C-alpha cells in the first residue's frame, strides 16, 4: 500500500488540471465530483496508507519513494521524492481528512457562486501543494509546495476579486508572507553551501557533525528558517495578513487556518528540529515569539465584532501555543496541538459559515443573538468547538493538547515560569473571547430571524468535526489522568521525546493541571458575567474614554498595520512616485522612441505605387550583382 503514496498528492493535482481544462464545460455536479471526489479518494488512500504503516512499519519507520530526478546540475541533484514517517503521516491524515470535509461542505455552500469550477480548482491546487510540502524529502521540493500554498492563498483570499478590498487582502497576504519566504530561501542556500545537499535527512545527520551547539552558522540558518515559519504561520511580527484573509469565502478561511497554510511553519520547525536544537538562541526566540503572539492575538480577538476575525486572531494565538511548545523542545506537544486545533478550528469556521449564511450574510456578532433555538445543529457543534478551543477540562481534546504544552513549558529544561504564566494567561483569555462569541451569537435577545436552515451536506462535516474536537485528545493524557502516551510513542521515531517525563509529574503535575483547568473555567465564567448577565455594564465600560482607547488599540491588532503603513508602505510609495522616471525607464522609453522613429521613416517607402516597388527591386538587384562581380 505504501507504494501508492504518490497518488495522495497526485489526485488533487489531477483534479486541478481537469477543472482548469474542462471546468467551464461540465455541470456543477461534475465539478463537485472532481473537486471534492479527488480529495476524498486521497483521504481514503491516506487512511489505508496509515493502516499499512502502523501494522507493517517499514525499516526505521521511514518509507522513501523516488519518482524521478527533477534536476541535476553542478553537483546538485534533487528529485521528486517523498518520505513518509510518523511526522509526515500525521500531517497527511489531517490535511486530507479535514480538507475533504471542507470540500464536501463547499459543494453546498458555494453552489450559487460564480466561478464554481475555479473555486474547486484553486482548492485542489492548495491541498496538493500542502501535501507536496509535508511529503517532500528535500528542501527544494518542500519550497515548491511552500510557494504553491502561498500562490493559492492569494488566489483564494481574492476569489471575489471584483471587490477592491478583497484584492487588497490577497495582495497583502502574498507580500507579507514573501518576506518570510525570502528568508527561508536564504536559509536553504546557506545549508546547501555548507553541506552540498538539500536532502532533509542528510542535513539533519550532518549538521551535528559539522556545527557545534550555538555556532554562528547554525544559529543563522535556524533564524532564517524561523523567519520563514513566522511569515507562513502568521506570528509576530508577520501576523498582520491573517485577519484580512477573512475576505475570502468561509471554506477558504477554514482550509487556510485549520490544516494547511498557517501550520506550514510549525511543520518546518518540527521537521528541522535537529538544526534548531543546535541553535539555543533560535529556540528561545521561538518560545518568546509564541508566548507574546498568543497573548497579543488573544486580546485582539476579545475586541472583534466580526465573527470570522475573532476566529482569525484565535488561529494566530493557537499557532502561538505551538511555537511556544517548539521553542521549549516539546516537539510532540506542538504536533499534538496542531492535530486537535485542525479539528476544532475547521469546525468553528464551518459553523460560522452556516450562521452567516442563515442570517442574511451578517458577520457582526453584536447584531446576532438568541440563535441557539433557530440553529440547533450549528449551536451544539459550535459549542463543542468552543469548548475544545477553551480547553474545558476532561471532556475536550483541546484540554489534553493544551495541558501537554503547559506542562512541558513548566518542566522542560528550556522552559520557564514566565513562559508557563504566559500560556496560562492565554488560556484564560482564550476562554473569555471564545465564550463571548457563544453568548453574543446564541444567547440573549433574538435580533435577527434565520432566513434559511442548513442542509444535510453542511451539517455532516460539522458533526464529524465536533466528534473529533471532543474525543481526538484521548490519545495523550497526563499521568494524573491515566498516563496514556499513544501520540508521543508514535512520534518518537520522528521527533525527540519530551525532555520531561510524564512519570515525573507527581503532585506538581496535578497542581498545575488543576490550575490550568480552573483558569479555563474562570474564563468561561467571566465571559458569562461580562457578556450575558451584566452586558450593559460591559458596554458602558467599553464606551468610556479608557475603554474606547484600549478597544481601538486591541481591535486594530495592537497598531501593527498602522506602524507598518507609516514606517514602510508610505515611504516606499513616496520613493516610487518620485523615482517614476528613473534611468531604467529611460532605457525602455528610448527603445520605444527609436522603434517609433524607425517605423515612421520606413513608412514613407510604402506609397502603394507598384511601379516604385518594381523599381526598388530592380535597383536592389543591380546593387547585389555589382557586389558579387566587383567585390
Coordinates of C-alpha atoms in Angstrom, one line a residue:
X1 CA 0.0 0.0 0.0
X2 CA 2.9 2.3 0.7
X3 CA 3.9 2.2 -3.0
X4 CA 0.7 4.2 -3.7
X5 CA 1.9 7.1 -1.6
X6 CA 2.5 9.3 -4.7
X7 CA -1.2 9.1 -5.6
X8 CA -2.2 11.0 -2.5
X9 CA -0.8 14.4 -3.7
X10 CA -1.3 13.4 -7.4
X11 CA -5.1 13.1 -7.1
X12 CA -5.7 16.7 -6.0
X13 CA -3.3 17.9 -8.7
X14 CA -5.2 15.8 -11.3
X15 CA -8.5 17.4 -10.1
X16 CA -7.0 20.8 -10.5
X17 CA -5.8 20.1 -14.1
X18 CA -9.2 18.6 -15.0
X19 CA -11.1 21.6 -13.7
X20 CA -8.8 24.1 -15.4
X21 CA -9.1 22.4 -18.7
X22 CA -12.8 21.4 -18.7
X23 CA -14.3 23.0 -15.7
X24 CA -16.4 25.5 -17.7
X25 CA -17.8 22.8 -19.9
X26 CA -19.1 20.3 -17.3
X27 CA -22.1 20.8 -15.0
X28 CA -21.7 21.8 -11.4
X29 CA -22.4 18.3 -10.2
X30 CA -19.4 17.1 -12.2
X31 CA -17.3 20.0 -10.8
X32 CA -18.2 18.9 -7.3
X33 CA -17.4 15.3 -8.1
X34 CA -14.0 16.1 -9.5
X35 CA -13.1 18.7 -6.9
X36 CA -14.4 17.1 -3.7
X37 CA -14.0 13.5 -5.0
X38 CA -10.3 13.7 -5.8
X39 CA -9.6 14.9 -2.3
X40 CA -11.9 12.3 -0.8
X41 CA -10.1 9.5 -2.6
X42 CA -6.8 11.0 -1.5
X43 CA -8.2 10.9 2.1
X44 CA -9.1 7.2 1.8
X45 CA -5.7 6.4 0.4
X46 CA -4.1 8.3 3.3
X47 CA -6.1 6.3 5.8
X48 CA -5.1 3.0 4.1
X49 CA -1.5 4.1 4.0
X50 CA -1.6 4.9 7.7
X51 CA -3.0 1.4 8.5
X52 CA -0.3 -0.2 6.4
X53 CA 2.4 2.0 8.0
X54 CA 1.2 1.2 11.5
X55 CA 0.6 -2.5 11.1
X56 CA 3.6 -3.2 9.0
X57 CA 6.1 -0.4 9.6
X58 CA 9.0 -0.1 7.2
X59 CA 12.6 -0.3 8.3
X60 CA 13.4 2.6 10.7
X61 CA 9.7 3.7 10.4
X62 CA 10.6 5.7 7.3
X63 CA 9.4 5.0 3.8
X64 CA 11.0 6.8 0.9
X65 CA 9.7 7.0 -2.7
X66 CA 11.7 8.5 -5.5
X67 CA 9.6 9.2 -8.6
X68 CA 12.1 10.8 -10.9
X69 CA 15.1 13.1 -10.9
X70 CA 13.9 16.7 -11.0
X71 CA 17.2 18.4 -11.7
X72 CA 20.9 17.5 -11.8
X73 CA 23.3 20.3 -12.4
X74 CA 26.7 21.4 -11.0
X75 CA 26.6 18.7 -8.3
X76 CA 23.1 19.5 -7.2
X77 CA 20.8 16.5 -7.6
X78 CA 17.2 16.7 -6.4
X79 CA 14.2 14.5 -7.2
X80 CA 10.5 14.5 -7.0
X81 CA 10.8 12.3 -3.9
X82 CA 8.6 11.7 -1.0
X83 CA 9.3 10.5 2.6
X84 CA 6.7 9.0 4.9
X85 CA 7.4 8.9 8.7
X86 CA 5.2 9.5 11.7
X87 CA 5.5 13.3 11.4
X88 CA 4.5 13.5 7.7
X89 CA 1.9 10.8 8.3
X90 CA 0.1 12.8 10.9
X91 CA 0.2 15.9 8.6
X92 CA -1.0 13.7 5.7
X93 CA -4.1 12.4 7.6
X94 CA -5.1 15.8 9.0
X95 CA -4.7 17.6 5.6
X96 CA -6.6 15.0 3.6
X97 CA -9.4 14.3 6.1
X98 CA -10.1 17.9 7.2
X99 CA -9.5 19.1 3.6
X100 CA -12.1 16.6 2.3
X101 CA -14.7 17.7 4.9
X102 CA -14.2 21.3 3.9
X103 CA -14.5 20.4 0.2
X104 CA -17.7 18.4 1.0
X105 CA -19.1 21.5 2.9
X106 CA -18.1 23.7 -0.1
X107 CA -20.2 21.7 -2.6
X108 CA -23.3 23.1 -1.0
X109 CA -22.0 26.3 0.5
X110 CA -20.6 27.7 -2.8
X111 CA -23.3 26.4 -5.1
X112 CA -24.7 29.8 -6.0
X113 CA -21.4 31.4 -6.6
X114 CA -19.9 32.3 -10.0
X115 CA -16.6 30.7 -10.7
X116 CA -17.6 27.4 -9.1
X117 CA -15.1 25.4 -11.1
X118 CA -12.4 28.0 -10.5
X119 CA -13.0 27.7 -6.7
X120 CA -12.6 24.0 -6.6
X121 CA -9.6 24.2 -8.9
X122 CA -7.8 26.5 -6.5
X123 CA -8.8 24.4 -3.5
X124 CA -7.4 21.3 -5.1
X125 CA -4.2 23.0 -6.0
X126 CA -4.0 24.2 -2.4
X127 CA -4.4 20.7 -1.0
X128 CA -1.9 19.2 -3.5
X129 CA 0.7 21.9 -2.7
X130 CA 0.4 21.3 1.0
X131 CA 0.7 17.6 0.6
X132 CA 3.8 18.1 -1.5
X133 CA 5.2 20.3 1.2
X134 CA 4.8 17.8 4.0
X135 CA 5.9 14.7 2.0
X136 CA 9.0 16.3 0.4
X137 CA 12.2 14.6 1.2
X138 CA 14.3 17.6 0.1
X139 CA 14.2 21.3 0.9
X140 CA 13.8 22.3 -2.8
X141 CA 10.6 20.3 -3.2
X142 CA 9.4 21.5 0.1
X143 CA 9.9 25.0 -1.0
X144 CA 7.9 24.3 -4.2
X145 CA 5.0 23.2 -2.1
X146 CA 5.6 26.2 0.2
X147 CA 5.3 28.7 -2.6
X148 CA 2.3 26.7 -4.0
X149 CA 0.3 27.3 -0.9
X150 CA 1.3 30.9 -1.0
X151 CA 0.0 31.3 -4.5
X152 CA -3.2 29.5 -3.7
X153 CA -3.8 31.8 -0.6
X154 CA -3.5 34.8 -2.9
X155 CA -6.0 33.2 -5.4
X156 CA -8.5 32.1 -2.8
X157 CA -8.4 35.1 -0.5
X158 CA -9.1 37.3 -3.5
X159 CA -11.6 34.9 -5.0
X160 CA -14.3 37.6 -5.1
X161 CA -11.8 39.8 -6.9
X162 CA -14.4 42.4 -8.1
X163 CA -14.3 43.9 -4.6
X164 CA -11.2 46.0 -4.3
X165 CA -10.9 45.2 -0.6
X166 CA -10.6 41.5 -1.4
X167 CA -7.9 42.2 -3.9
X168 CA -6.0 44.3 -1.3
X169 CA -6.3 41.5 1.3
X170 CA -5.0 38.9 -1.2
X171 CA -2.0 41.1 -2.2
X172 CA -1.3 41.8 1.5
X173 CA -1.2 38.1 2.3
X174 CA 1.1 37.4 -0.7
X175 CA 3.5 40.3 0.0
X176 CA 3.8 39.8 3.8
X177 CA 4.4 36.1 3.5
X178 CA 7.0 36.8 0.8
X179 CA 9.2 38.4 3.5
X180 CA 9.4 35.1 5.3
X181 CA 9.8 33.2 2.0
X182 CA 12.9 35.1 1.1
X183 CA 14.4 34.3 4.5
X184 CA 13.6 30.7 4.0
X185 CA 15.2 30.7 0.6
X186 CA 18.4 32.3 2.0
X187 CA 18.4 29.6 4.7
X188 CA 18.2 26.9 2.1
X189 CA 21.1 28.5 0.2
X190 CA 23.2 28.6 3.3
X191 CA 22.5 25.0 4.1
X192 CA 23.4 23.9 0.6
X193 CA 26.7 25.8 0.5
X194 CA 27.7 24.2 3.8
X195 CA 26.6 20.6 3.2
X196 CA 26.2 20.4 -0.6
X197 CA 22.9 18.6 -0.3
X198 CA 19.2 19.5 0.1
X199 CA 18.1 16.1 1.4
X200 CA 16.4 16.8 4.7
X201 CA 17.5 13.6 6.4
X202 CA 21.1 14.1 5.3
X203 CA 21.1 17.6 6.5
X204 CA 19.8 16.6 9.9
X205 CA 22.5 13.9 10.2
X206 CA 25.4 16.1 9.0
X207 CA 24.6 19.3 10.9
X208 CA 25.5 18.0 14.4
X209 CA 28.8 16.5 13.0
X210 CA 29.9 19.8 11.5
X211 CA 28.4 22.5 13.6
X212 CA 28.8 23.0 17.4
X213 CA 25.8 23.9 19.5
X214 CA 25.4 27.7 19.4
X215 CA 27.7 28.2 16.4
X216 CA 27.2 31.2 14.2
X217 CA 26.2 29.3 11.1
X218 CA 23.8 27.0 12.9
X219 CA 22.2 30.0 14.6
X220 CA 22.0 31.9 11.4
X221 CA 20.4 29.0 9.5
X222 CA 17.9 28.4 12.3
X223 CA 16.9 32.1 12.4
X224 CA 16.4 32.2 8.6
X225 CA 14.1 29.1 8.8
X226 CA 12.3 30.7 11.8
X227 CA 11.7 33.9 9.8
X228 CA 10.2 31.8 7.0
X229 CA 7.9 30.0 9.5
X230 CA 6.8 33.3 11.1
X231 CA 5.5 34.5 7.7
X232 CA 3.5 31.4 6.8
X233 CA 2.2 30.8 10.3
X234 CA 1.3 34.5 10.9
X235 CA 3.4 35.0 14.1
X236 CA 4.7 38.4 15.3
X237 CA 5.9 40.5 13.5
X238 CA 4.4 39.0 10.3
X239 CA 0.9 38.3 11.6
X240 CA -0.9 41.2 10.0
X241 CA -2.0 39.4 6.8
X242 CA -4.2 36.7 8.5
X243 CA -7.1 38.8 9.9
X244 CA -7.5 40.4 6.5
X245 CA -7.5 37.0 4.9
X246 CA -11.1 36.7 6.1
X247 CA -12.1 38.4 2.8
X248 CA -12.2 35.0 1.2
X249 CA -15.1 32.6 1.3
X250 CA -15.6 30.8 4.6
X251 CA -14.4 27.4 3.4
X252 CA -11.2 29.1 2.3
X253 CA -10.7 30.5 5.8
X254 CA -11.3 27.0 7.3
X255 CA -8.7 25.5 4.9
X256 CA -6.1 28.1 5.4
X257 CA -6.5 28.3 9.2
X258 CA -7.1 24.7 10.1
X259 CA -5.0 22.2 8.1
X260 CA -2.9 23.9 5.5
X261 CA -1.0 27.2 5.2
X262 CA -0.7 28.5 8.7
X263 CA 0.6 25.2 10.0
X264 CA 3.4 25.0 7.4
X265 CA 5.7 27.0 9.7
X266 CA 5.1 24.6 12.6
X267 CA 5.8 21.6 10.4
X268 CA 9.0 23.3 9.0
X269 CA 10.5 23.8 12.5
X270 CA 9.5 20.4 13.7
X271 CA 11.0 18.8 10.6
X272 CA 14.3 20.6 11.1
X273 CA 14.3 20.1 14.9
X274 CA 17.9 19.0 14.9
X275 CA 19.0 22.3 13.4
X276 CA 17.1 24.3 15.9
X277 CA 18.5 22.1 18.8
X278 CA 21.9 23.4 17.6
X279 CA 20.8 27.0 18.0
X280 CA 19.6 27.6 21.6
X281 CA 19.1 31.3 20.7
X282 CA 16.7 30.5 17.9
X283 CA 14.8 28.1 20.3
X284 CA 14.5 30.8 22.9
X285 CA 13.3 33.3 20.3
X286 CA 10.7 30.8 19.0
X287 CA 9.3 30.3 22.5
X288 CA 9.2 34.0 23.3
X289 CA 7.6 34.9 20.0
X290 CA 5.0 32.2 20.5
X291 CA 4.2 33.4 24.1
X292 CA 3.9 37.1 23.0
X293 CA 1.9 36.2 20.0
X294 CA -0.7 34.1 21.8
X295 CA -1.3 36.9 24.3
X296 CA -1.5 39.8 21.9
X297 CA -3.7 37.9 19.4
X298 CA -5.9 36.7 22.2
X299 CA -6.5 40.3 23.4
X300 CA -7.2 41.4 19.8
X301 CA -9.7 38.5 19.4
X302 CA -11.5 39.8 22.5
X303 CA -12.3 43.2 20.8
X304 CA -13.5 42.0 17.4
X305 CA -17.2 42.1 16.3
X306 CA -16.8 40.2 13.1
X307 CA -17.1 36.5 13.9
X308 CA -14.5 35.5 11.3
X309 CA -12.0 38.0 12.6
X310 CA -12.3 36.6 16.1
X311 CA -11.5 33.2 14.7
X312 CA -8.6 34.6 12.7
X313 CA -7.0 36.1 15.7
X314 CA -7.7 32.9 17.6
X315 CA -5.8 31.0 15.0
X316 CA -2.8 33.3 15.4
X317 CA -3.0 32.8 19.2
X318 CA -3.2 29.0 18.9
X319 CA -0.3 28.8 16.5
X320 CA 1.5 30.8 19.2
X321 CA 1.0 27.9 21.6
X322 CA 2.5 25.6 19.0
X323 CA 5.6 27.9 18.6
X324 CA 5.8 28.1 22.4
X325 CA 5.9 24.3 22.5
X326 CA 8.5 24.1 19.7
X327 CA 10.7 26.7 21.5
X328 CA 10.9 24.6 24.7
X329 CA 11.6 21.4 22.8
X330 CA 8.2 19.9 23.2
X331 CA 8.0 18.8 19.6
X332 CA 5.3 16.1 20.1
X333 CA 3.2 18.5 22.1
X334 CA 3.3 21.1 19.3
X335 CA 2.2 18.5 16.7
X336 CA -0.5 17.1 19.1
X337 CA -2.0 20.6 19.4
X338 CA -1.7 21.0 15.7
X339 CA -3.9 18.0 15.1
X340 CA -6.5 18.9 17.7
X341 CA -6.5 22.5 16.5
X342 CA -7.2 21.5 13.0
X343 CA -10.4 19.7 14.1
X344 CA -11.9 22.4 16.3
X345 CA -10.8 25.4 14.2
X346 CA -12.2 23.9 11.0
X347 CA -15.4 23.2 12.9
X348 CA -15.7 26.7 14.2
X349 CA -15.1 28.3 10.8
X350 CA -17.6 26.0 9.1
X351 CA -20.2 26.5 11.8
X352 CA -19.6 30.3 11.5
X353 CA -20.3 29.9 7.8
X354 CA -23.6 28.3 8.5
X355 CA -24.5 31.0 10.9
X356 CA -23.5 33.8 8.5
X357 CA -25.4 32.3 5.6
X358 CA -28.5 31.8 7.8
X359 CA -28.7 35.4 9.0
X360 CA -28.5 37.2 5.6
X361 CA -24.7 37.1 5.4
X362 CA -24.3 39.2 8.6
X363 CA -20.9 38.8 10.3
X364 CA -21.3 41.3 13.1
X365 CA -21.9 39.3 16.3
X366 CA -23.5 42.3 18.0
X367 CA -26.3 42.1 15.6
X368 CA -27.0 38.5 16.3
X369 CA -28.4 36.8 19.4
X370 CA -30.7 34.1 20.5
X371 CA -29.9 31.7 17.6
X372 CA -29.5 28.5 19.6
X373 CA -33.1 27.5 19.1
X374 CA -33.2 28.5 15.4
X375 CA -29.9 26.8 14.6
X376 CA -29.7 23.8 16.9
X377 CA -27.0 21.8 15.0
X378 CA -24.9 24.9 14.5
X379 CA -25.2 25.8 18.2
X380 CA -24.2 22.4 19.6
X381 CA -21.4 21.9 17.1
X382 CA -20.1 25.4 17.6
X383 CA -20.3 24.9 21.4
X384 CA -18.3 21.7 21.0
X385 CA -15.6 23.5 19.1
X386 CA -15.6 26.4 21.5
X387 CA -15.3 24.0 24.5
X388 CA -12.3 22.4 22.8
X389 CA -10.7 25.7 21.9
X390 CA -11.2 26.9 25.5
X391 CA -9.7 23.6 26.9
X392 CA -12.7 22.7 29.0
X393 CA -11.3 20.1 31.4
X394 CA -11.6 16.3 30.9
X395 CA -14.2 16.3 28.1
X396 CA -12.5 18.1 25.2
X397 CA -9.5 17.3 23.1
X398 CA -8.2 20.8 23.4
X399 CA -7.8 20.4 27.1
X400 CA -5.3 17.5 26.7
X401 CA -3.2 19.1 23.9
X402 CA -3.0 22.5 25.7
X403 CA -2.3 20.8 29.1
X404 CA 0.6 18.9 27.4
X405 CA 2.1 22.2 26.2
X406 CA 1.7 23.9 29.6
X407 CA 3.3 21.0 31.4
X408 CA 6.3 20.9 29.0
X409 CA 6.6 24.7 29.3
X410 CA 6.9 24.3 33.0
X411 CA 9.0 21.2 33.3
X412 CA 11.3 21.3 30.2
X413 CA 14.9 22.4 30.8
X414 CA 14.2 25.0 28.0
X415 CA 11.0 26.2 29.7
X416 CA 10.5 28.8 32.3
X417 CA 7.9 30.0 34.8
X418 CA 7.4 33.2 32.8
X419 CA 6.5 31.2 29.7
X420 CA 4.2 29.0 31.7
X421 CA 2.4 32.1 33.1
X422 CA 2.0 33.4 29.6
X423 CA 0.5 30.2 28.5
X424 CA -1.9 30.1 31.4
X425 CA -2.9 33.7 31.0
X426 CA -3.5 33.0 27.3
X427 CA -5.8 30.1 28.3
X428 CA -8.0 32.5 30.4
X429 CA -8.1 35.0 27.5
X430 CA -9.0 32.2 25.1
X431 CA -11.9 31.0 27.2
X432 CA -13.0 34.7 27.6
X433 CA -13.2 35.6 23.9
X434 CA -14.5 32.2 22.8
X435 CA -17.5 32.2 25.1
X436 CA -18.0 35.8 24.3
X437 CA -18.8 34.6 20.8
X438 CA -21.1 31.8 22.1
X439 CA -23.1 34.2 24.4
X440 CA -23.3 37.0 21.8
X441 CA -24.5 34.7 19.0
X442 CA -26.6 32.1 20.6
X443 CA -28.0 33.7 23.8
X444 CA -29.8 36.9 24.8
X445 CA -32.4 38.7 22.8
X446 CA -33.3 37.5 19.3
X447 CA -32.2 40.3 17.0
X448 CA -32.4 38.6 13.6
X449 CA -34.5 35.8 12.1
X450 CA -32.9 32.9 10.3
X451 CA -33.5 33.1 6.6
X452 CA -32.6 29.5 5.7
X453 CA -31.7 26.4 7.6
X454 CA -28.5 24.5 6.7
X455 CA -28.8 21.4 4.5
X456 CA -27.6 17.9 5.5
X457 CA -24.4 18.3 3.4
X458 CA -23.5 21.2 5.6
X459 CA -24.4 19.5 8.9
X460 CA -22.5 16.3 8.3
X461 CA -19.0 17.9 8.3
X462 CA -19.9 19.8 11.4
X463 CA -21.0 16.7 13.3
X464 CA -17.9 14.7 12.3
X465 CA -15.6 17.6 13.3
X466 CA -17.4 18.1 16.6
X467 CA -16.8 14.4 17.5
X468 CA -13.1 14.8 16.6
X469 CA -12.9 18.0 18.6
X470 CA -14.1 16.3 21.7
X471 CA -12.6 12.8 21.5
X472 CA -9.3 13.0 19.5
X473 CA -7.4 14.2 22.6
X474 CA -7.7 10.9 24.4
X475 CA -4.6 9.5 22.6
X476 CA -2.4 11.6 25.0
X477 CA -3.3 12.0 28.7
X478 CA -1.2 13.1 31.6
X479 CA 0.0 10.9 34.4
X480 CA -2.7 12.2 36.8
X481 CA -5.4 11.1 34.2
X482 CA -4.2 7.7 33.2
X483 CA -0.9 8.5 31.5
X484 CA -1.7 7.4 28.0
X485 CA 1.0 8.4 25.6
X486 CA 0.0 6.9 22.3
X487 CA 0.7 10.0 20.3
X488 CA 4.1 10.6 21.8
X489 CA 5.1 7.0 21.4
X490 CA 4.0 7.0 17.7
X491 CA 6.0 10.2 17.1
X492 CA 9.1 9.0 18.9
X493 CA 10.9 7.8 15.8
X494 CA 10.5 11.1 14.0
X495 CA 10.8 13.6 16.8
X496 CA 12.8 13.7 20.0
X497 CA 11.0 12.5 23.1
X498 CA 9.8 15.1 25.6
X499 CA 12.6 16.3 27.8
X500 CA 10.5 15.9 30.9
X501 CA 8.9 12.6 31.6
X502 CA 5.2 12.5 32.5
X503 CA 6.1 10.0 35.2
X504 CA 8.0 12.8 37.0
X505 CA 4.9 14.9 37.2
X506 CA 3.7 13.8 40.6
X507 CA 2.0 16.3 42.8
X508 CA 3.4 19.2 40.8
X509 CA 1.7 17.9 37.7
X510 CA -1.6 17.6 39.5
X511 CA -1.3 21.1 40.9
X512 CA -0.5 22.6 37.5
X513 CA -3.3 20.6 35.9
X514 CA -5.8 21.9 38.4
X515 CA -4.6 25.5 38.0
X516 CA -4.9 25.3 34.2
X517 CA -8.4 23.7 34.5
X518 CA -9.6 26.4 36.9
X519 CA -8.2 29.2 34.7
X520 CA -10.1 27.9 31.6
X521 CA -13.3 27.6 33.6
X522 CA -12.8 31.0 35.1
X523 CA -12.6 32.5 31.6
X524 CA -16.0 30.9 30.7
X525 CA -17.5 32.3 34.0
X526 CA -16.1 35.8 33.3
X527 CA -17.5 35.7 29.8
X528 CA -20.9 34.8 31.2
X529 CA -20.8 37.7 33.7
X530 CA -19.4 40.2 31.2
X531 CA -21.3 39.4 28.0
X532 CA -24.6 37.8 29.2
X533 CA -25.6 38.6 32.7
X534 CA -24.0 42.1 33.0
X535 CA -23.7 43.1 29.4
X536 CA -24.9 46.6 29.9
X537 CA -22.1 47.3 32.4
X538 CA -19.5 45.8 30.0
X539 CA -20.8 48.1 27.2
X540 CA -20.7 51.1 29.4
X541 CA -17.1 50.4 30.3
X542 CA -16.2 49.9 26.6
X543 CA -17.8 53.3 25.8
X544 CA -15.8 55.1 28.4
X545 CA -12.7 57.1 27.5
X546 CA -10.1 54.5 28.5
X547 CA -12.3 51.7 27.2
X548 CA -12.5 53.2 23.8
X549 CA -8.8 53.7 23.6
X550 CA -8.0 50.2 24.7
X551 CA -10.7 48.7 22.5
X552 CA -9.5 50.6 19.4
X553 CA -5.9 49.6 20.1
X554 CA -6.6 45.9 20.6
X555 CA -9.1 45.7 17.8
X556 CA -6.6 47.1 15.4
X557 CA -4.2 44.4 16.2
X558 CA -2.0 46.5 18.5
X559 CA -1.3 49.0 15.8
X560 CA 1.0 46.8 13.7
X561 CA -0.8 47.8 10.5
X562 CA -0.6 51.5 11.5
X563 CA 3.1 51.2 12.2
X564 CA 3.9 49.3 9.0
X565 CA 1.9 51.7 6.9
X566 CA 3.9 54.7 8.2
X567 CA 7.3 53.1 8.5
X568 CA 7.4 51.0 5.4
X569 CA 4.4 51.3 3.0
X570 CA 4.1 55.0 2.7
X571 CA 7.9 55.8 2.4
X572 CA 8.1 53.1 -0.2
X573 CA 5.2 54.5 -2.3
X574 CA 6.8 58.0 -1.9
X575 CA 10.1 56.8 -3.3
X576 CA 8.2 55.0 -6.1
X577 CA 6.4 58.2 -7.1
X578 CA 9.5 60.5 -7.1
X579 CA 11.6 57.8 -8.9
X580 CA 8.9 57.1 -11.5
X581 CA 11.2 58.2 -14.4
X582 CA 14.5 56.7 -13.4
X583 CA 17.3 55.7 -15.8
X584 CA 15.9 52.2 -16.1
X585 CA 12.7 53.7 -17.6
X586 CA 14.8 55.8 -19.9
X587 CA 16.3 52.6 -21.5
X588 CA 12.9 51.2 -22.3
X589 CA 11.5 54.6 -23.2
X590 CA 14.4 55.2 -25.6
X591 CA 14.0 51.8 -27.2
X592 CA 10.3 52.5 -27.8
X593 CA 11.1 56.0 -29.2
X594 CA 13.7 54.5 -31.6
X595 CA 11.3 51.9 -32.8
X596 CA 8.7 54.6 -33.4
X597 CA 11.0 56.8 -35.4
X598 CA 12.2 53.8 -37.4
X599 CA 8.6 52.9 -38.2
X600 CA 7.9 56.5 -39.4
X601 CA 10.9 56.5 -41.7
X602 CA 10.2 53.2 -43.2
X603 CA 6.5 54.1 -43.7
X604 CA 7.5 56.6 -46.4
X605 CA 8.6 53.7 -48.6
X606 CA 5.0 52.3 -48.6
X607 CA 3.5 54.5 -51.2
X608 CA 1.1 51.9 -52.7
X609 CA 2.6 52.6 -56.2
X610 CA 3.6 49.2 -57.8
X611 CA 6.0 50.8 -60.3
X612 CA 8.1 52.3 -57.5
X613 CA 8.2 48.9 -55.7
X614 CA 9.4 47.3 -59.0
X615 CA 12.0 50.0 -59.5
X616 CA 13.3 49.5 -56.0
X617 CA 13.5 45.7 -56.6
X618 CA 15.4 46.3 -59.8
X619 CA 17.8 48.8 -58.2
X620 CA 18.5 46.3 -55.4
X621 CA 19.1 43.5 -57.8
X622 CA 21.7 45.7 -59.7
X623 CA 23.4 46.6 -56.4
X624 CA 23.6 43.0 -55.4
X625 CA 25.0 41.9 -58.8
X626 CA 27.6 44.7 -58.6
X627 CA 28.7 43.5 -55.2
X628 CA 29.0 39.9 -56.4
X629 CA 31.0 40.9 -59.6
X630 CA 33.4 43.5 -58.2
X631 CA 33.7 42.6 -54.5

